[in-house]
Coordinates of C-alpha atoms in Angstrom, one line a residue:
M1 CA 15.3 1.1 18.6
D2 CA 17.4 3.7 20.5
K3 CA 16.4 6.4 18.0
L4 CA 12.7 5.7 18.3
E5 CA 12.8 5.6 22.1
S6 CA 14.8 8.8 22.3
L7 CA 12.3 10.7 20.1
Q8 CA 9.4 9.3 22.1
A9 CA 11.0 10.4 25.3
E10 CA 11.4 13.9 24.0
V11 CA 7.7 14.1 23.2
E12 CA 6.7 12.6 26.6
S13 CA 8.9 15.1 28.5
D14 CA 8.1 18.1 26.3
P15 CA 5.0 17.6 24.0
S16 CA 6.0 20.6 21.8
E17 CA 5.2 20.9 18.1
A18 CA 8.9 20.6 17.3
N19 CA 9.2 17.3 19.2
F20 CA 6.1 15.9 17.6
E21 CA 7.4 16.8 14.2
A22 CA 10.8 15.2 14.8
L23 CA 9.1 12.0 15.8
L24 CA 6.4 11.8 13.2
T25 CA 8.5 12.9 10.3
T26 CA 10.8 10.0 11.1
Y27 CA 8.1 7.5 12.0
P28 CA 4.9 8.5 10.4
L29 CA 3.0 5.3 11.1
L30 CA 2.7 5.9 14.9
F31 CA -1.0 6.6 14.9
G32 CA -1.1 7.1 18.7
Y33 CA 1.3 10.0 18.6
W34 CA -0.6 11.6 15.7
I35 CA -3.7 11.5 17.9
K36 CA -1.8 13.1 20.8
Y37 CA -0.3 15.7 18.4
L38 CA -3.8 16.6 17.1
E39 CA -5.3 16.8 20.6
K40 CA -2.7 19.4 21.5
F41 CA -2.5 21.2 18.2
P42 CA -5.8 20.6 16.4
G43 CA -6.3 21.9 12.8
E44 CA -7.7 20.7 9.5
I45 CA -4.4 20.9 7.7
L46 CA -2.7 18.7 10.3
W47 CA -5.6 16.2 10.2
K48 CA -5.3 15.9 6.5
R49 CA -1.5 15.3 6.7
A50 CA -1.9 12.8 9.5
L51 CA -4.6 10.8 7.6
D52 CA -2.5 10.9 4.4
Q53 CA 0.6 9.6 6.1
C54 CA -1.0 7.2 8.6
P55 CA -4.3 5.9 7.2
S56 CA -5.2 3.7 10.2
I57 CA -8.6 2.7 11.5
E58 CA -7.7 4.2 14.9
L59 CA -6.8 7.6 13.4
W60 CA -9.8 7.7 11.1
T61 CA -12.1 6.8 14.1
A62 CA -10.7 9.7 16.1
F63 CA -11.3 11.9 13.1
L64 CA -14.9 10.8 12.9
D65 CA -15.5 11.3 16.6
R66 CA -15.0 15.0 16.4
E67 CA -18.2 17.0 16.8
M68 CA -18.0 18.5 13.4
A69 CA -17.5 15.2 11.6
S70 CA -19.9 14.9 8.6
L71 CA -21.3 12.3 6.3
E72 CA -18.7 13.2 3.7
D73 CA -16.0 12.6 6.3
C74 CA -17.5 9.1 6.8
K75 CA -17.3 8.5 3.1
L76 CA -13.7 9.5 3.0
A77 CA -12.9 7.2 5.9
A78 CA -14.7 4.3 4.2
D79 CA -12.8 5.0 1.0
S80 CA -9.5 4.9 2.8
V81 CA -9.8 2.0 5.2
G82 CA -13.2 0.5 4.7
L83 CA -11.9 -2.7 3.2
F84 CA -9.7 -3.5 6.2
F85 CA -10.9 -6.6 8.0
Q86 CA -11.6 -4.8 11.3
S87 CA -12.9 -1.6 9.8
H88 CA -16.3 -1.9 11.7
P89 CA -15.7 1.3 13.8
I90 CA -15.7 3.3 10.6
W91 CA -18.8 1.6 9.1
D92 CA -20.7 1.9 12.5
R93 CA -20.2 5.6 12.4
Y94 CA -21.1 5.8 8.8
L95 CA -24.4 3.9 9.3
A96 CA -25.2 6.1 12.3
K97 CA -25.4 9.1 10.0
L98 CA -27.8 7.4 7.5
Q99 CA -31.5 6.6 7.4
G100 CA -34.0 5.0 5.1
V101 CA -33.0 3.8 1.7
E102 CA -29.5 5.4 1.9
R103 CA -28.8 3.2 4.9
A104 CA -30.1 0.2 3.1
K105 CA -27.8 0.9 0.1
V106 CA -24.8 1.0 2.3
L107 CA -25.8 -2.2 4.1
S108 CA -26.3 -4.0 0.7
Y109 CA -22.7 -3.1 0.0
L110 CA -21.4 -4.0 3.4
I111 CA -22.7 -7.6 3.3
T112 CA -20.5 -8.2 0.2
L113 CA -17.3 -7.3 2.2
P114 CA -15.5 -10.0 4.3
L115 CA -15.3 -8.0 7.6
Y116 CA -14.8 -9.1 11.2
E117 CA -18.3 -7.8 12.1
Y118 CA -19.9 -9.4 9.1
S119 CA -22.5 -11.2 11.2
K120 CA -23.8 -8.0 12.7
Y121 CA -24.1 -6.3 9.3
S122 CA -25.8 -9.4 7.9
Q123 CA -28.5 -9.2 10.6
L124 CA -29.0 -5.5 10.0
A125 CA -29.3 -6.1 6.2
I126 CA -31.9 -8.9 6.7
E127 CA -33.9 -6.5 8.9
S128 CA -33.6 -3.7 6.4
Q129 CA -34.6 -6.0 3.5
N130 CA -38.1 -6.2 4.9
E131 CA -38.5 -2.5 4.3
Y132 CA -36.3 -2.1 1.2
P133 CA -36.4 -5.4 -0.6
G134 CA -35.3 -3.9 -3.9
E135 CA -31.9 -2.9 -2.5
F136 CA -30.5 -6.4 -1.7
G137 CA -30.8 -8.8 -4.6
D138 CA -30.4 -12.5 -3.8
I139 CA -29.4 -11.8 -0.2
A140 CA -29.2 -15.5 0.8
E141 CA -26.6 -16.2 -1.9
I142 CA -24.6 -13.0 -1.1
L143 CA -24.5 -13.9 2.6
K144 CA -23.3 -17.4 1.7
Q145 CA -20.5 -16.2 -0.5
T146 CA -19.3 -13.5 1.9
S147 CA -19.5 -15.9 4.9
Q148 CA -17.1 -18.3 3.1
L149 CA -14.7 -15.4 2.4
V150 CA -14.7 -14.4 6.0
N151 CA -13.9 -17.9 7.1
D152 CA -11.1 -18.1 4.5
K153 CA -9.6 -14.8 5.7
W154 CA -9.9 -15.7 9.4
A155 CA -7.5 -18.6 8.8
F156 CA -4.8 -15.9 8.2
E157 CA -6.2 -13.1 10.4
S158 CA -6.2 -15.3 13.5
Q159 CA -2.4 -15.8 13.2
L160 CA -1.5 -12.1 13.0
S161 CA -0.6 -10.6 16.4
R162 CA 1.0 -7.3 15.4
H163 CA -1.1 -4.8 13.4
Y164 CA 0.9 -1.7 14.3
F165 CA 4.3 -0.3 13.4
H166 CA 7.3 -1.0 15.5
V167 CA 11.1 -1.1 14.9
I168 CA 11.4 -4.4 16.8
D169 CA 11.8 -7.2 14.3
L170 CA 8.6 -9.0 13.3
E171 CA 8.6 -12.8 13.9
E172 CA 9.6 -14.8 10.8
S173 CA 6.4 -16.9 11.3
E174 CA 4.3 -13.8 11.1
K175 CA 6.0 -12.5 8.0
K176 CA 5.3 -15.9 6.4
V177 CA 1.6 -15.6 7.3
W178 CA 1.5 -12.2 5.5
D179 CA 3.2 -13.7 2.5
E180 CA 0.6 -16.5 2.3
Y181 CA -2.3 -14.1 3.0
L182 CA -1.2 -11.9 0.1
D183 CA -0.9 -15.0 -2.1
Y184 CA -4.4 -15.9 -1.3
Q185 CA -5.8 -12.4 -1.8
E186 CA -4.0 -11.9 -5.1
S187 CA -5.5 -15.2 -6.3
L188 CA -9.0 -13.9 -5.9
G189 CA -8.3 -11.1 -8.5
N190 CA -10.0 -8.3 -6.6
H191 CA -7.7 -5.4 -7.0
A192 CA -9.3 -3.1 -4.4
Q193 CA -9.2 -5.8 -1.7
T194 CA -5.6 -6.8 -2.6
A195 CA -4.4 -3.2 -2.4
A196 CA -6.1 -2.8 1.0
L197 CA -4.4 -5.9 2.3
Y198 CA -1.0 -4.6 1.1
E199 CA -1.6 -1.3 2.8
R200 CA -2.4 -3.1 6.1
C201 CA 0.7 -5.4 5.7
L202 CA 3.0 -2.5 5.1
V203 CA 2.4 -1.1 8.6
P204 CA 3.8 -4.0 10.7
C205 CA 6.1 -4.9 7.8
A206 CA 7.2 -1.4 6.8
L207 CA 10.9 -2.0 7.6
Y208 CA 11.2 -5.0 5.2
K209 CA 12.2 -4.1 1.7
G210 CA 10.9 -7.4 0.3
F211 CA 7.3 -6.5 1.1
W212 CA 7.6 -3.1 -0.5
M213 CA 9.1 -4.7 -3.6
R214 CA 6.3 -7.3 -3.7
Y215 CA 3.7 -4.5 -3.5
I216 CA 5.5 -2.6 -6.3
R217 CA 5.6 -5.6 -8.6
W218 CA 1.9 -6.2 -8.0
L219 CA 1.1 -2.5 -8.6
S220 CA 3.1 -2.4 -11.8
A221 CA 0.6 -4.8 -13.3
A222 CA -2.6 -3.8 -11.4
M223 CA -2.3 -0.1 -10.7
P224 CA 0.8 1.3 -12.4
D225 CA -0.1 4.9 -11.6
K226 CA 0.6 4.1 -7.9
V227 CA 4.0 2.5 -8.4
D228 CA 6.0 5.7 -7.9
S229 CA 4.2 6.7 -4.8
A230 CA 4.9 3.2 -3.3
F231 CA 8.6 3.7 -4.1
E232 CA 8.6 7.1 -2.4
R233 CA 6.8 5.8 0.7
G234 CA 9.0 2.8 1.0
Q235 CA 12.2 4.9 0.9
L236 CA 11.3 6.3 4.3
Y237 CA 11.9 2.9 6.0
L238 CA 15.0 1.7 4.2
D239 CA 18.4 1.2 5.8
P240 CA 20.7 4.0 4.4
T241 CA 22.8 1.3 2.7
E242 CA 19.8 0.4 0.6
L243 CA 18.9 3.8 -0.7
E244 CA 21.1 3.7 -3.9
Q245 CA 19.8 0.4 -5.1
W246 CA 16.3 1.5 -4.3
A247 CA 16.8 4.7 -6.4
I248 CA 18.1 2.5 -9.3
E249 CA 15.0 0.3 -9.1
R250 CA 12.7 3.3 -8.9
A251 CA 14.3 5.0 -11.9
R252 CA 14.1 1.8 -14.0
Y253 CA 10.5 1.3 -13.1
R254 CA 9.6 4.9 -13.7
Q255 CA 11.2 5.0 -17.2
G256 CA 9.8 1.5 -18.0
L257 CA 6.3 2.7 -17.2
G258 CA 6.7 5.8 -19.3
F259 CA 7.0 8.3 -16.5
P260 CA 9.4 11.3 -16.7
G261 CA 12.1 12.1 -14.1
A262 CA 14.1 8.9 -13.9
Q263 CA 17.4 10.7 -14.2
E264 CA 16.5 13.1 -11.4
I265 CA 15.9 10.3 -9.0
L266 CA 19.5 9.2 -9.4
A267 CA 21.0 12.7 -9.2
P268 CA 22.0 12.4 -5.5
F269 CA 24.1 9.3 -6.2
T270 CA 27.5 9.3 -7.9
S271 CA 28.8 5.7 -7.9
R272 CA 30.0 4.0 -11.1
T273 CA 27.0 1.7 -10.9
V274 CA 24.6 4.7 -10.9
Q275 CA 26.5 6.4 -13.7
E276 CA 26.2 3.3 -15.9
V277 CA 22.4 3.1 -15.2
Q278 CA 22.1 6.8 -16.0
R279 CA 23.8 6.2 -19.3
Q280 CA 21.5 3.2 -20.1
L281 CA 18.4 5.2 -19.3
A282 CA 19.6 8.1 -21.4
D283 CA 20.2 5.7 -24.3
Q284 CA 16.7 4.2 -24.0
A285 CA 15.1 7.6 -23.7
A286 CA 16.9 8.7 -26.9
G287 CA 15.8 5.6 -28.7
S288 CA 19.3 4.0 -28.7
V289 CA 19.2 0.3 -28.2
S290 CA 22.9 -0.5 -28.2
T291 CA 22.9 -1.0 -24.4
V292 CA 19.9 -3.3 -24.4
K293 CA 21.4 -5.3 -27.2
R294 CA 24.7 -5.6 -25.4
Q295 CA 23.0 -6.7 -22.2
S296 CA 20.9 -9.3 -23.9
L297 CA 23.8 -10.8 -25.8
Q298 CA 25.7 -10.9 -22.5
S299 CA 22.8 -12.8 -21.0
L300 CA 22.9 -15.2 -23.9
R301 CA 26.6 -15.8 -23.5
D302 CA 26.3 -16.3 -19.7
N303 CA 23.1 -18.3 -19.6
G304 CA 22.5 -19.8 -23.0
D305 CA 19.2 -17.9 -23.0
L306 CA 17.5 -18.1 -26.4
V307 CA 14.9 -15.5 -25.3
A308 CA 17.7 -13.0 -24.6
F309 CA 19.0 -13.6 -28.1
F310 CA 15.7 -12.8 -29.7
N311 CA 15.3 -9.7 -27.5
A312 CA 18.7 -8.5 -28.7
D313 CA 17.6 -9.0 -32.3
I314 CA 14.2 -7.2 -31.7
A315 CA 16.0 -4.3 -30.0
Q316 CA 17.6 -3.4 -33.4
N317 CA 14.1 -2.3 -34.6
G318 CA 13.2 0.4 -32.2
C319 CA 13.1 1.7 -28.6
A320 CA 9.6 0.4 -27.7
E321 CA 10.8 -3.1 -27.4
A322 CA 13.8 -1.9 -25.4
R323 CA 11.5 -0.3 -22.9
A324 CA 9.6 -3.5 -22.6
L325 CA 12.8 -5.2 -21.7
V326 CA 13.4 -2.7 -19.0
K327 CA 10.0 -3.4 -17.5
A328 CA 10.8 -7.1 -17.4
E329 CA 14.1 -6.8 -15.6
P330 CA 14.2 -8.9 -12.4
L331 CA 14.4 -6.9 -9.2
V332 CA 16.9 -7.6 -6.5

């Protein structure tokens, strides 16, 4: 808390580029300070960086309120945060730039999304249907299904009080709501909606390793190409004592998913644990399965695990199975 307050005080007393950089490099999710920074030092490169590091509805809204904002900018904003429950400021600005059948097409999509302003978009869609009936399909059934989703989500949304980043601990009750909300969203099987909810969650919950690891586990099955990026982002918010274990987990995931560079991730660390992991990864990369076999037999000896025994036996036949075992390792 002291560090954040100190950096904020520096910006308030002297809003220089250096002070903004010091604050936002350390705490990139402070959308209000990005807006202040951009008001004082406007520029397209800085806007892009801000929106990449802090994709909030508030920041995207400020971006779209610039005089030169275009329809393409609205599309970018919708792609970034358009699935967030309260993304109506983005969609309102998007619709304002559209006419005719193009507006009807966007409305036909909007009424499928469980958004806070769902009722408003439903009414606009009904009005638009009279002029463009071919764009909306069975609108009554669509509205019924989306209305149910909105009600289901509201059961969670109504219990969330903090949607912004802060270093003050989040209430345990609110963390529990996020966990239950994510359980619900994952059960629906909509990957885009689930990813959007995780991105929202990881603003107020950015300081909690458990939420980052939950996201990474989900990504490894649903969107494996995004796993490494999540590891890199999560590292910004970890306690320094957690960095070594985080690097080990990242290296294992990276190699298990077939990505290069696992050893480089561990290079800054020199503990005996890291050295052992580096050796294991090198064995696996070279096709050696002795380490995997030994670990599996140890598991059998410790836990009487028959599956571990068969894994050890399979490991004698090639490194592909060994990599599969690495993927399946539990995370701590």
